[in-house]
Tab-separated table of C-alpha atoms in Angstrom:
chain	number	residue	atom	x	y	z
X	1	UNK	CA	-98.277	15.808	-77.889
X	2	UNK	CA	-96.784	19.235	-79.971
X	3	UNK	CA	-93.409	20.195	-79.648
X	4	UNK	CA	-91.782	23.639	-80.792
X	5	UNK	CA	-88.232	23.730	-81.840
X	6	UNK	CA	-86.403	26.638	-80.063
X	7	UNK	CA	-83.910	28.648	-82.208
X	8	UNK	CA	-81.276	29.824	-81.047
X	9	UNK	CA	-81.321	33.760	-81.956
X	10	UNK	CA	-77.195	33.745	-81.123
X	11	UNK	CA	-75.949	30.406	-82.883
X	12	UNK	CA	-77.890	31.906	-86.720
X	13	UNK	CA	-75.997	35.583	-86.213
X	14	UNK	CA	-72.345	33.747	-85.169
X	15	UNK	CA	-73.497	32.230	-88.445
X	16	UNK	CA	-74.821	34.586	-90.742
X	17	UNK	CA	-71.742	37.051	-89.383
X	18	UNK	CA	-69.544	33.461	-90.049
X	19	UNK	CA	-71.025	33.459	-93.610
X	20	UNK	CA	-70.402	37.391	-94.492
X	21	UNK	CA	-67.129	37.035	-93.319
X	22	UNK	CA	-66.471	34.037	-95.269
X	23	UNK	CA	-67.757	35.916	-98.397
X	24	UNK	CA	-65.414	38.583	-97.807
X	25	UNK	CA	-62.622	37.011	-97.875
X	26	UNK	CA	-63.604	34.863	-101.049
X	27	UNK	CA	-64.735	38.603	-102.378
X	28	UNK	CA	-61.284	39.635	-101.260
X	29	UNK	CA	-59.777	36.974	-103.469
X	30	UNK	CA	-61.523	37.408	-106.631
X	31	UNK	CA	-60.817	41.060	-107.075
X	32	UNK	CA	-57.198	40.311	-106.691
X	33	UNK	CA	-57.441	37.150	-109.203
X	34	UNK	CA	-59.888	40.070	-111.069
X	35	UNK	CA	-57.045	42.553	-111.706
X	36	UNK	CA	-54.437	39.682	-112.364
X	37	UNK	CA	-56.312	38.307	-115.279
X	38	UNK	CA	-59.908	40.434	-115.794
X	39	UNK	CA	-58.735	41.859	-119.098
X	40	UNK	CA	-57.425	38.134	-120.780
X	41	UNK	CA	-61.119	37.586	-120.265
X	42	UNK	CA	-61.379	40.686	-122.531
X	43	UNK	CA	-59.036	40.476	-124.592
X	44	UNK	CA	-59.957	36.396	-124.892
X	45	UNK	CA	-63.578	37.346	-125.799
X	46	UNK	CA	-62.583	40.200	-128.300
X	47	UNK	CA	-59.947	37.435	-130.539
X	48	UNK	CA	-63.588	35.419	-130.881
X	49	UNK	CA	-65.998	38.236	-131.655
X	50	UNK	CA	-64.096	41.029	-132.653
X	51	UNK	CA	-66.013	43.305	-131.085
X	52	UNK	CA	-65.459	45.709	-128.584
X	53	UNK	CA	-69.002	45.933	-127.007
X	54	UNK	CA	-70.055	42.343	-127.785
X	55	UNK	CA	-66.939	41.365	-125.973
X	56	UNK	CA	-66.981	43.835	-122.849
X	57	UNK	CA	-70.588	41.810	-121.835
X	58	UNK	CA	-68.686	38.826	-122.823
X	59	UNK	CA	-65.809	38.960	-120.277
X	60	UNK	CA	-68.451	40.588	-117.998
X	61	UNK	CA	-70.558	37.685	-118.088
X	62	UNK	CA	-67.582	35.502	-117.686
X	63	UNK	CA	-65.842	37.742	-114.701
X	64	UNK	CA	-69.571	36.812	-112.645
X	65	UNK	CA	-69.519	32.949	-114.115
X	66	UNK	CA	-66.564	32.601	-112.398
X	67	UNK	CA	-67.208	34.492	-109.171
X	68	UNK	CA	-70.387	32.569	-108.860
X	69	UNK	CA	-68.421	30.189	-108.578
X	70	UNK	CA	-65.392	30.266	-107.609
X	71	UNK	CA	-66.247	29.074	-104.440
X	72	UNK	CA	-66.039	25.310	-106.252
X	73	UNK	CA	-62.279	25.851	-107.843
X	74	UNK	CA	-59.958	23.957	-105.943
X	75	UNK	CA	-56.873	24.690	-107.572
X	76	UNK	CA	-57.063	28.443	-107.605
X	77	UNK	CA	-53.777	28.801	-108.984
X	78	UNK	CA	-55.125	27.509	-112.199
X	79	UNK	CA	-58.144	31.064	-112.072
X	80	UNK	CA	-56.356	32.224	-115.081
X	81	UNK	CA	-56.571	29.207	-117.485
X	82	UNK	CA	-59.908	28.674	-115.869
X	83	UNK	CA	-61.123	31.941	-116.646
X	84	UNK	CA	-59.840	31.392	-120.162
X	85	UNK	CA	-62.231	28.571	-121.403
X	86	UNK	CA	-65.212	30.528	-119.484
X	87	UNK	CA	-64.363	33.117	-122.103
X	88	UNK	CA	-63.713	31.540	-125.152
X	89	UNK	CA	-67.018	29.395	-124.559
X	90	UNK	CA	-69.197	32.049	-123.688
X	91	UNK	CA	-67.768	33.812	-126.626
X	92	UNK	CA	-68.233	31.350	-129.144
X	93	UNK	CA	-71.422	30.407	-128.379
X	94	UNK	CA	-71.999	34.569	-128.756
X	95	UNK	CA	-70.678	34.214	-132.093
X	96	UNK	CA	-72.937	31.078	-132.742
X	97	UNK	CA	-76.160	32.607	-132.439
X	98	UNK	CA	-77.241	34.730	-136.342
X	99	UNK	CA	-78.703	37.260	-135.150
X	100	UNK	CA	-76.220	38.572	-132.968
X	101	UNK	CA	-73.215	37.080	-135.513
X	102	UNK	CA	-75.665	39.696	-138.022
X	103	UNK	CA	-75.020	42.742	-135.648
X	104	UNK	CA	-71.394	41.728	-134.974
X	105	UNK	CA	-70.525	41.335	-138.531
X	106	UNK	CA	-72.206	45.127	-139.093
X	107	UNK	CA	-70.564	46.773	-136.113
X	108	UNK	CA	-67.156	45.024	-137.344
X	109	UNK	CA	-67.155	45.794	-140.540
X	110	UNK	CA	-67.858	49.562	-139.117
X	111	UNK	CA	-65.765	49.392	-136.720
X	112	UNK	CA	-62.890	47.789	-139.145
X	113	UNK	CA	-63.931	50.391	-142.103
X	114	UNK	CA	-62.538	53.461	-139.401
X	115	UNK	CA	-59.734	51.169	-137.793
X	116	UNK	CA	-58.390	51.093	-141.870
X	117	UNK	CA	-58.970	54.930	-142.068
X	118	UNK	CA	-57.198	55.882	-138.817
X	119	UNK	CA	-54.583	53.865	-139.932
X	120	UNK	CA	-54.261	55.068	-143.487
X	121	UNK	CA	-53.723	58.387	-142.016
X	122	UNK	CA	-51.203	57.119	-139.729
X	123	UNK	CA	-49.607	55.187	-142.451
X	124	UNK	CA	-50.539	52.085	-141.000
X	125	UNK	CA	-52.380	50.218	-143.414
X	126	UNK	CA	-50.483	47.153	-142.404
X	127	UNK	CA	-51.891	46.540	-139.147
X	128	UNK	CA	-55.991	46.548	-140.517
X	129	UNK	CA	-54.706	44.448	-143.232
X	130	UNK	CA	-53.467	41.690	-140.496
X	131	UNK	CA	-56.956	42.603	-138.311
X	132	UNK	CA	-59.348	41.994	-141.515
X	133	UNK	CA	-56.940	39.119	-141.968
X	134	UNK	CA	-57.151	37.336	-138.381
X	135	UNK	CA	-60.932	38.306	-139.023
X	136	UNK	CA	-61.192	35.217	-141.406
X	137	UNK	CA	-59.429	33.214	-139.299
X	138	UNK	CA	-60.988	29.857	-137.750
X	139	UNK	CA	-62.068	30.865	-134.268
X	140	UNK	CA	-59.666	27.881	-132.142
X	141	UNK	CA	-57.045	29.270	-134.334
X	142	UNK	CA	-57.415	33.196	-133.436
X	143	UNK	CA	-57.922	32.086	-129.954
X	144	UNK	CA	-54.183	30.164	-130.231
X	145	UNK	CA	-52.608	32.740	-131.679
X	146	UNK	CA	-54.315	36.228	-129.575
X	147	UNK	CA	-53.037	34.181	-126.105
X	148	UNK	CA	-49.846	33.309	-127.627
X	149	UNK	CA	-49.631	37.373	-128.905
X	150	UNK	CA	-50.719	38.199	-125.343
X	151	UNK	CA	-48.881	39.060	-121.886
X	152	UNK	CA	-45.902	36.606	-123.512
X	153	UNK	CA	-47.703	33.378	-122.784
X	154	UNK	CA	-45.659	30.467	-123.883
X	155	UNK	CA	-46.795	27.474	-125.286
X	156	UNK	CA	-47.336	25.868	-122.532
X	157	UNK	CA	-49.174	28.308	-120.971
X	158	UNK	CA	-51.551	28.251	-123.892
X	159	UNK	CA	-51.927	24.234	-123.943
X	160	UNK	CA	-52.752	24.902	-120.745
X	161	UNK	CA	-55.233	27.441	-120.811
X	162	UNK	CA	-57.330	26.474	-123.453
X	163	UNK	CA	-57.029	22.104	-122.521
X	164	UNK	CA	-55.347	21.403	-125.743
X	165	UNK	CA	-51.676	19.461	-125.562
X	166	UNK	CA	-48.651	21.759	-126.914
X	167	UNK	CA	-48.501	19.914	-129.911
X	168	UNK	CA	-51.838	21.084	-130.798
X	169	UNK	CA	-51.055	24.874	-130.109
X	170	UNK	CA	-47.691	24.450	-131.946
X	171	UNK	CA	-49.613	23.051	-134.912
X	172	UNK	CA	-52.782	25.350	-135.089
X	173	UNK	CA	-49.913	28.567	-134.276
X	174	UNK	CA	-48.415	27.332	-137.609
X	175	UNK	CA	-51.861	27.139	-139.409
X	176	UNK	CA	-53.358	30.203	-138.398
X	177	UNK	CA	-49.272	31.913	-139.044
X	178	UNK	CA	-49.201	30.462	-142.357
X	179	UNK	CA	-52.850	31.760	-143.599
X	180	UNK	CA	-52.125	35.153	-142.462
X	181	UNK	CA	-49.041	34.864	-144.350
X	182	UNK	CA	-50.893	34.291	-147.692
X	183	UNK	CA	-53.627	37.028	-147.223
X	184	UNK	CA	-50.510	39.289	-146.452
X	185	UNK	CA	-48.248	38.170	-148.890
Y	1	UNK	CA	-35.083	19.848	-155.993
Y	2	UNK	CA	-35.927	23.021	-157.293
Y	3	UNK	CA	-36.172	26.413	-155.770
Y	4	UNK	CA	-39.999	26.127	-155.418
Y	5	UNK	CA	-40.036	22.980	-153.916
Y	6	UNK	CA	-37.642	24.659	-151.016
Y	7	UNK	CA	-39.170	28.053	-150.852
Y	8	UNK	CA	-42.589	26.502	-150.403
Y	9	UNK	CA	-40.606	24.317	-147.225
Y	10	UNK	CA	-38.557	27.515	-146.361
Y	11	UNK	CA	-41.763	29.013	-145.632
Y	12	UNK	CA	-42.990	26.517	-143.453
Y	13	UNK	CA	-39.920	26.562	-141.246
Y	14	UNK	CA	-40.452	30.366	-141.360
Y	15	UNK	CA	-44.100	29.905	-140.016
Y	16	UNK	CA	-43.504	27.188	-137.798
Y	17	UNK	CA	-40.535	29.143	-136.198
Y	18	UNK	CA	-38.526	25.516	-136.510
Y	19	UNK	CA	-35.033	25.136	-137.146
Y	20	UNK	CA	-34.018	24.800	-140.620
Y	21	UNK	CA	-33.323	21.012	-142.268
Y	22	UNK	CA	-29.600	20.026	-143.475
Y	23	UNK	CA	-30.925	20.255	-146.988
Y	24	UNK	CA	-32.868	23.327	-146.320
Y	25	UNK	CA	-29.852	24.812	-145.319
Y	26	UNK	CA	-27.551	23.352	-147.868
Y	27	UNK	CA	-29.634	25.000	-150.683
Y	28	UNK	CA	-29.905	28.170	-148.792
Y	29	UNK	CA	-25.981	28.424	-148.947
Y	30	UNK	CA	-25.855	27.676	-152.463
Y	31	UNK	CA	-29.243	29.801	-154.361
Y	32	UNK	CA	-29.451	34.016	-152.885
Y	33	UNK	CA	-33.195	33.768	-154.881
Y	34	UNK	CA	-33.867	31.343	-151.431
Y	35	UNK	CA	-32.135	33.156	-149.339
Y	36	UNK	CA	-33.772	36.659	-149.739
Y	37	UNK	CA	-37.657	34.657	-150.224
Y	38	UNK	CA	-36.744	33.187	-146.639
Y	39	UNK	CA	-36.028	36.923	-145.181
Y	40	UNK	CA	-38.931	38.087	-147.186
Y	41	UNK	CA	-41.107	35.886	-144.710
Y	42	UNK	CA	-39.871	36.208	-142.072
Y	43	UNK	CA	-39.633	39.723	-142.563
Y	44	UNK	CA	-43.970	39.377	-142.836
Y	45	UNK	CA	-44.471	37.056	-139.925
Y	46	UNK	CA	-42.781	39.774	-137.898
Y	47	UNK	CA	-44.700	42.352	-138.917
Y	48	UNK	CA	-47.852	39.880	-139.026
Y	49	UNK	CA	-46.879	39.240	-135.334
Y	50	UNK	CA	-46.094	42.526	-134.620
Y	51	UNK	CA	-50.563	43.020	-136.128
Y	52	UNK	CA	-51.103	40.105	-133.764
Y	53	UNK	CA	-49.925	41.352	-130.722
Y	54	UNK	CA	-51.207	45.271	-131.253
Y	55	UNK	CA	-54.279	43.374	-131.764
Y	56	UNK	CA	-54.396	41.450	-129.234
Y	57	UNK	CA	-53.126	43.898	-126.225
Y	58	UNK	CA	-55.408	46.653	-127.948
Y	59	UNK	CA	-56.181	48.908	-125.415
Y	60	UNK	CA	-59.398	48.356	-122.729
Y	61	UNK	CA	-61.782	50.730	-122.360
Y	62	UNK	CA	-61.773	51.904	-118.914
Y	63	UNK	CA	-65.200	51.666	-118.062
Y	64	UNK	CA	-64.335	47.782	-118.266
Y	65	UNK	CA	-63.451	46.640	-114.684
Y	66	UNK	CA	-65.173	49.285	-112.739
Y	67	UNK	CA	-68.360	47.598	-114.433
Y	68	UNK	CA	-67.360	44.346	-113.624
Y	69	UNK	CA	-66.866	45.554	-109.945
Y	70	UNK	CA	-70.650	46.926	-109.722
Y	71	UNK	CA	-72.101	43.952	-111.034
Y	72	UNK	CA	-70.105	41.693	-108.754
Y	73	UNK	CA	-71.314	44.186	-106.091
Y	74	UNK	CA	-74.586	44.086	-107.124
Y	75	UNK	CA	-74.891	39.818	-107.584
Y	76	UNK	CA	-73.755	40.092	-103.591
Y	77	UNK	CA	-76.051	42.265	-102.929
Y	78	UNK	CA	-78.624	40.375	-104.972
Y	79	UNK	CA	-77.197	37.308	-103.203
Y	80	UNK	CA	-77.788	38.933	-99.312
Y	81	UNK	CA	-81.463	39.947	-100.076
Y	82	UNK	CA	-81.774	36.388	-101.534
Y	83	UNK	CA	-80.609	35.067	-98.194
Y	84	UNK	CA	-82.660	37.372	-96.331
Y	85	UNK	CA	-85.863	36.729	-98.089
Y	86	UNK	CA	-85.417	32.361	-97.205
Y	87	UNK	CA	-85.002	33.914	-93.342
Y	88	UNK	CA	-87.985	35.542	-93.402
Y	89	UNK	CA	-89.416	32.220	-95.670
Y	90	UNK	CA	-88.348	30.161	-92.424
Y	91	UNK	CA	-89.437	32.421	-89.484
Y	92	UNK	CA	-93.144	32.986	-91.455
Y	93	UNK	CA	-92.974	29.572	-91.629
Y	94	UNK	CA	-92.079	28.495	-87.817
Y	95	UNK	CA	-94.320	31.184	-86.670
Y	96	UNK	CA	-98.040	29.816	-89.029
Y	97	UNK	CA	-96.654	26.288	-87.116
Y	98	UNK	CA	-96.741	28.019	-83.958
Y	99	UNK	CA	-100.214	29.671	-84.580
Y	100	UNK	CA	-101.969	26.516	-85.845
Y	101	UNK	CA	-100.389	24.902	-82.876
Y	102	UNK	CA	-101.939	26.937	-80.154
Y	103	UNK	CA	-104.910	27.890	-81.987
Y	104	UNK	CA	-108.374	26.874	-80.904
Y	105	UNK	CA	-110.554	24.397	-82.457
Y	106	UNK	CA	-112.780	26.056	-85.240
Y	107	UNK	CA	-115.593	28.026	-84.713
Y	108	UNK	CA	-117.905	25.349	-86.551
Y	109	UNK	CA	-116.292	22.934	-84.666
Y	110	UNK	CA	-117.355	23.833	-81.396
Y	111	UNK	CA	-120.936	25.152	-82.207
Y	112	UNK	CA	-121.241	21.300	-83.336
Y	113	UNK	CA	-120.148	20.149	-80.415
Y	114	UNK	CA	-122.074	22.939	-78.625
Y	115	UNK	CA	-125.135	21.935	-79.888
Y	116	UNK	CA	-124.877	18.418	-79.433
Y	117	UNK	CA	-124.617	18.749	-75.818
Y	118	UNK	CA	-127.951	20.852	-75.602
Y	119	UNK	CA	-129.337	18.458	-77.582
Y	120	UNK	CA	-128.323	15.735	-75.011
Y	121	UNK	CA	-129.955	18.231	-72.326
Y	122	UNK	CA	-127.554	16.474	-69.806
Y	123	UNK	CA	-124.094	18.639	-70.932
Y	124	UNK	CA	-121.649	18.597	-68.169
Y	125	UNK	CA	-118.515	20.196	-68.384
Y	126	UNK	CA	-115.906	20.189	-65.421
Y	127	UNK	CA	-113.697	23.504	-65.031
Y	128	UNK	CA	-110.471	21.295	-64.701
Y	129	UNK	CA	-110.912	21.903	-60.446
Y	130	UNK	CA	-112.750	19.019	-59.205
Y	131	UNK	CA	-115.711	16.902	-61.223
Y	132	UNK	CA	-118.593	18.482	-61.197
Y	133	UNK	CA	-121.176	15.185	-62.124
Y	134	UNK	CA	-124.465	15.832	-61.487
Y	135	UNK	CA	-127.665	13.752	-61.925
Y	136	UNK	CA	-130.551	15.615	-61.895
Y	137	UNK	CA	-134.097	14.830	-59.648
Y	138	UNK	CA	-135.765	13.794	-62.786
Y	139	UNK	CA	-132.976	11.999	-64.185
Y	140	UNK	CA	-133.454	8.390	-63.058
Y	141	UNK	CA	-130.791	5.834	-63.549
Y	142	UNK	CA	-132.493	4.112	-66.368
Y	143	UNK	CA	-131.708	6.539	-68.637
Y	144	UNK	CA	-129.204	5.242	-71.286
Y	145	UNK	CA	-126.241	6.803	-70.896
Y	146	UNK	CA	-123.016	5.695	-72.913
Y	147	UNK	CA	-119.928	4.401	-71.436
Y	148	UNK	CA	-116.633	6.876	-71.620
Y	149	UNK	CA	-113.780	5.259	-72.621
Y	150	UNK	CA	-111.290	6.046	-70.440
Y	151	UNK	CA	-108.813	6.006	-73.124
Y	152	UNK	CA	-110.280	8.354	-75.198
Y	153	UNK	CA	-108.908	11.530	-73.291
Y	154	UNK	CA	-105.545	9.990	-71.606
Y	155	UNK	CA	-102.662	11.732	-71.812
Y	156	UNK	CA	-104.499	15.360	-72.105
Y	157	UNK	CA	-103.619	17.612	-69.497
Y	158	UNK	CA	-107.309	19.135	-69.171
Y	159	UNK	CA	-110.443	18.114	-69.351
Y	160	UNK	CA	-111.156	19.794	-72.235
Y	161	UNK	CA	-114.487	18.759	-74.757
Y	162	UNK	CA	-112.781	16.352	-77.076
Y	163	UNK	CA	-112.712	17.491	-80.039
Y	164	UNK	CA	-114.845	16.191	-82.640
Y	165	UNK	CA	-116.469	16.751	-86.082
Y	166	UNK	CA	-119.912	18.213	-86.224
Y	167	UNK	CA	-120.953	15.173	-87.957
Y	168	UNK	CA	-119.827	12.709	-85.138
Y	169	UNK	CA	-121.422	15.502	-82.679
Y	170	UNK	CA	-124.174	15.193	-84.316
Y	171	UNK	CA	-124.560	11.343	-84.563
Y	172	UNK	CA	-123.838	10.748	-80.784
Y	173	UNK	CA	-126.093	13.961	-79.620
Y	174	UNK	CA	-128.765	11.234	-77.821
Y	175	UNK	CA	-126.356	10.172	-75.422
Y	176	UNK	CA	-125.125	12.076	-72.229
Y	177	UNK	CA	-121.601	12.913	-72.536
Y	178	UNK	CA	-119.812	13.707	-69.587
Y	179	UNK	CA	-116.180	14.853	-68.800
Y	180	UNK	CA	-114.213	14.141	-65.565
Y	181	UNK	CA	-110.318	14.847	-65.148
Y	182	UNK	CA	-108.054	12.029	-66.161
Y	183	UNK	CA	-107.684	10.964	-62.795
Y	184	UNK	CA	-111.124	10.409	-62.046
Y	185	UNK	CA	-111.810	8.500	-65.380
Y	186	UNK	CA	-111.487	4.767	-64.597
Y	187	UNK	CA	-113.682	5.227	-61.240
Y	188	UNK	CA	-116.331	6.847	-63.412
Y	189	UNK	CA	-116.093	4.188	-66.403
Y	190	UNK	CA	-116.745	1.785	-64.171
Y	191	UNK	CA	-119.588	3.564	-62.122
Y	192	UNK	CA	-121.289	4.128	-65.773
Y	193	UNK	CA	-120.584	0.485	-66.615
Y	194	UNK	CA	-122.290	-0.796	-63.505
Y	195	UNK	CA	-125.030	1.251	-64.400
Y	196	UNK	CA	-125.408	0.575	-68.311
Y	197	UNK	CA	-125.485	-2.763	-66.939
Y	198	UNK	CA	-128.446	-2.288	-63.810
Y	199	UNK	CA	-126.322	-3.555	-60.987
Y	200	UNK	CA	-126.437	-0.320	-60.163
Y	201	UNK	CA	-129.771	1.468	-59.461
Y	202	UNK	CA	-129.554	4.546	-58.308
Y	203	UNK	CA	-132.972	6.999	-57.610
Y	204	UNK	CA	-133.054	10.709	-56.473
Y	205	UNK	CA	-134.505	11.232	-53.114
Y	206	UNK	CA	-133.798	7.451	-52.120
Y	207	UNK	CA	-130.211	8.412	-50.228
Y	208	UNK	CA	-131.701	5.902	-47.428
Y	209	UNK	CA	-130.183	2.679	-48.878
Y	210	UNK	CA	-126.831	2.536	-49.512
Y	211	UNK	CA	-125.889	1.989	-53.995
Y	212	UNK	CA	-124.738	-1.727	-54.369
Y	213	UNK	CA	-122.496	-2.467	-56.966
Y	214	UNK	CA	-121.656	-5.371	-58.726
Y	215	UNK	CA	-118.004	-4.121	-59.663
Y	216	UNK	CA	-115.315	-3.745	-56.715
Y	217	UNK	CA	-116.654	0.046	-55.601
Y	218	UNK	CA	-116.197	1.156	-51.987
Y	219	UNK	CA	-119.205	2.501	-50.897
Y	220	UNK	CA	-118.979	5.392	-48.780
Y	221	UNK	CA	-121.257	5.730	-45.575
Y	222	UNK	CA	-121.982	9.316	-45.072
Y	223	UNK	CA	-124.260	9.894	-41.723
Y	224	UNK	CA	-127.083	12.351	-41.759
Y	225	UNK	CA	-126.530	15.969	-41.752
Y	226	UNK	CA	-128.749	18.258	-39.989
Y	227	UNK	CA	-128.974	21.573	-41.177
Y	228	UNK	CA	-129.874	24.572	-38.731
Y	229	UNK	CA	-131.442	27.740	-38.352
Y	230	UNK	CA	-128.004	29.800	-37.758
Y	231	UNK	CA	-129.226	32.038	-34.495
Y	232	UNK	CA	-128.754	35.628	-34.340
Y	233	UNK	CA	-125.220	36.117	-32.258
Y	234	UNK	CA	-124.876	39.391	-29.473
Y	235	UNK	CA	-121.582	40.693	-28.767
Y	236	UNK	CA	-121.419	37.967	-26.501
Y	237	UNK	CA	-121.477	35.887	-29.589
Y	238	UNK	CA	-117.857	34.074	-28.548
Y	239	UNK	CA	-120.115	31.734	-25.208
Y	240	UNK	CA	-122.895	31.284	-27.380
Y	241	UNK	CA	-121.139	30.396	-30.403
Y	242	UNK	CA	-119.235	27.929	-28.270
Y	243	UNK	CA	-122.237	26.449	-27.018
Y	244	UNK	CA	-124.206	25.855	-30.694
Y	245	UNK	CA	-120.631	24.069	-31.906
Y	246	UNK	CA	-120.834	21.830	-28.884
Y	247	UNK	CA	-124.920	20.936	-30.091
Y	248	UNK	CA	-123.989	20.662	-33.660
Y	249	UNK	CA	-121.329	18.681	-33.161
Y	250	UNK	CA	-123.115	16.235	-30.543
Y	251	UNK	CA	-125.885	16.250	-33.456
Y	252	UNK	CA	-123.482	14.818	-36.064
Y	253	UNK	CA	-122.134	12.946	-33.479
């Protein structure tokens, strides 16, 4: 005896419609978050990679990953910290790639030279020196330094973003500033 | 403690941003060089902070966010495409299942069955409306007839040929195959069993003696029917037809 299961087209269409509406709502919400935090992802990536082109690639990838997994994020208020961690990890992965590192070093030295030339022309050589000194910091110290400088984040906010205790953030900030001061003194 | 040691502590204090300790404050109140060093360090760190802020908040390419929007739209489109293709795959699988369910048996299978029937020479096919079981004049009851298991075709709606493989059809080609409707299977099985056991003997043309059955099948008695040629009926055929009807009825009685 053969049994055929009949599919109700109306039910399927209704499900499709509900799914589409849900997707549209998710996308709207994500775009609101993107407007708030999209640039932060770029800055974090640039802080690690020191290269605009690589930073743009990594930030786009981080935002796409965040979009794909946005529905799984239970507490949407933690989106900022979540995105920073995604961008930071991706940027570190990119930075660890030996091939990419070579390209990055070459591009960065060119870019640094350009910036330095511009800065010298504009009598802001110090800025170029600061950026070169920052390049020599470890990624973790650099990230803390940059996040603290970005958008007026407090120590607690930075700690929440990178998932470490506030004391660790303070400590990293101290070592980063002291290293920079030693190089620039 | 010398000024060098105080200076190191002052630099650390400037870098950490913490308040100065009592000992440091007391030394600074009396040492102008340490005050100057502390101020230089603070101004250096302020400049560094300014440089870091400038680097951290450097302008971002204007194309960045639009490019992200484009990639998200592409992601949505590809997800929709994946979903649509998944739907099509589902519908295609359902269609294939339906086709497999309603498709007739394979051609080679039917051909094998047909050849088996030809070899047996006594294939009887039922149309499904009535049982068409006939014994040919030359065929006597002594011929071996395979008993049909009444449960074999139970559950089928129409008395169609059982689907068998070619090998099994060839193997059974020396047997007569009879297909009967489901409601007559039991009766047919009893009949064939009796025929097989020899308790029922049936010869073509020998209709004077009713067959004796070993099994409890009721014998149906049918009176002899005499067939007469039909006379030519004229315009007043009503009365003649009535007379003829009366004659036929009389004969039948």
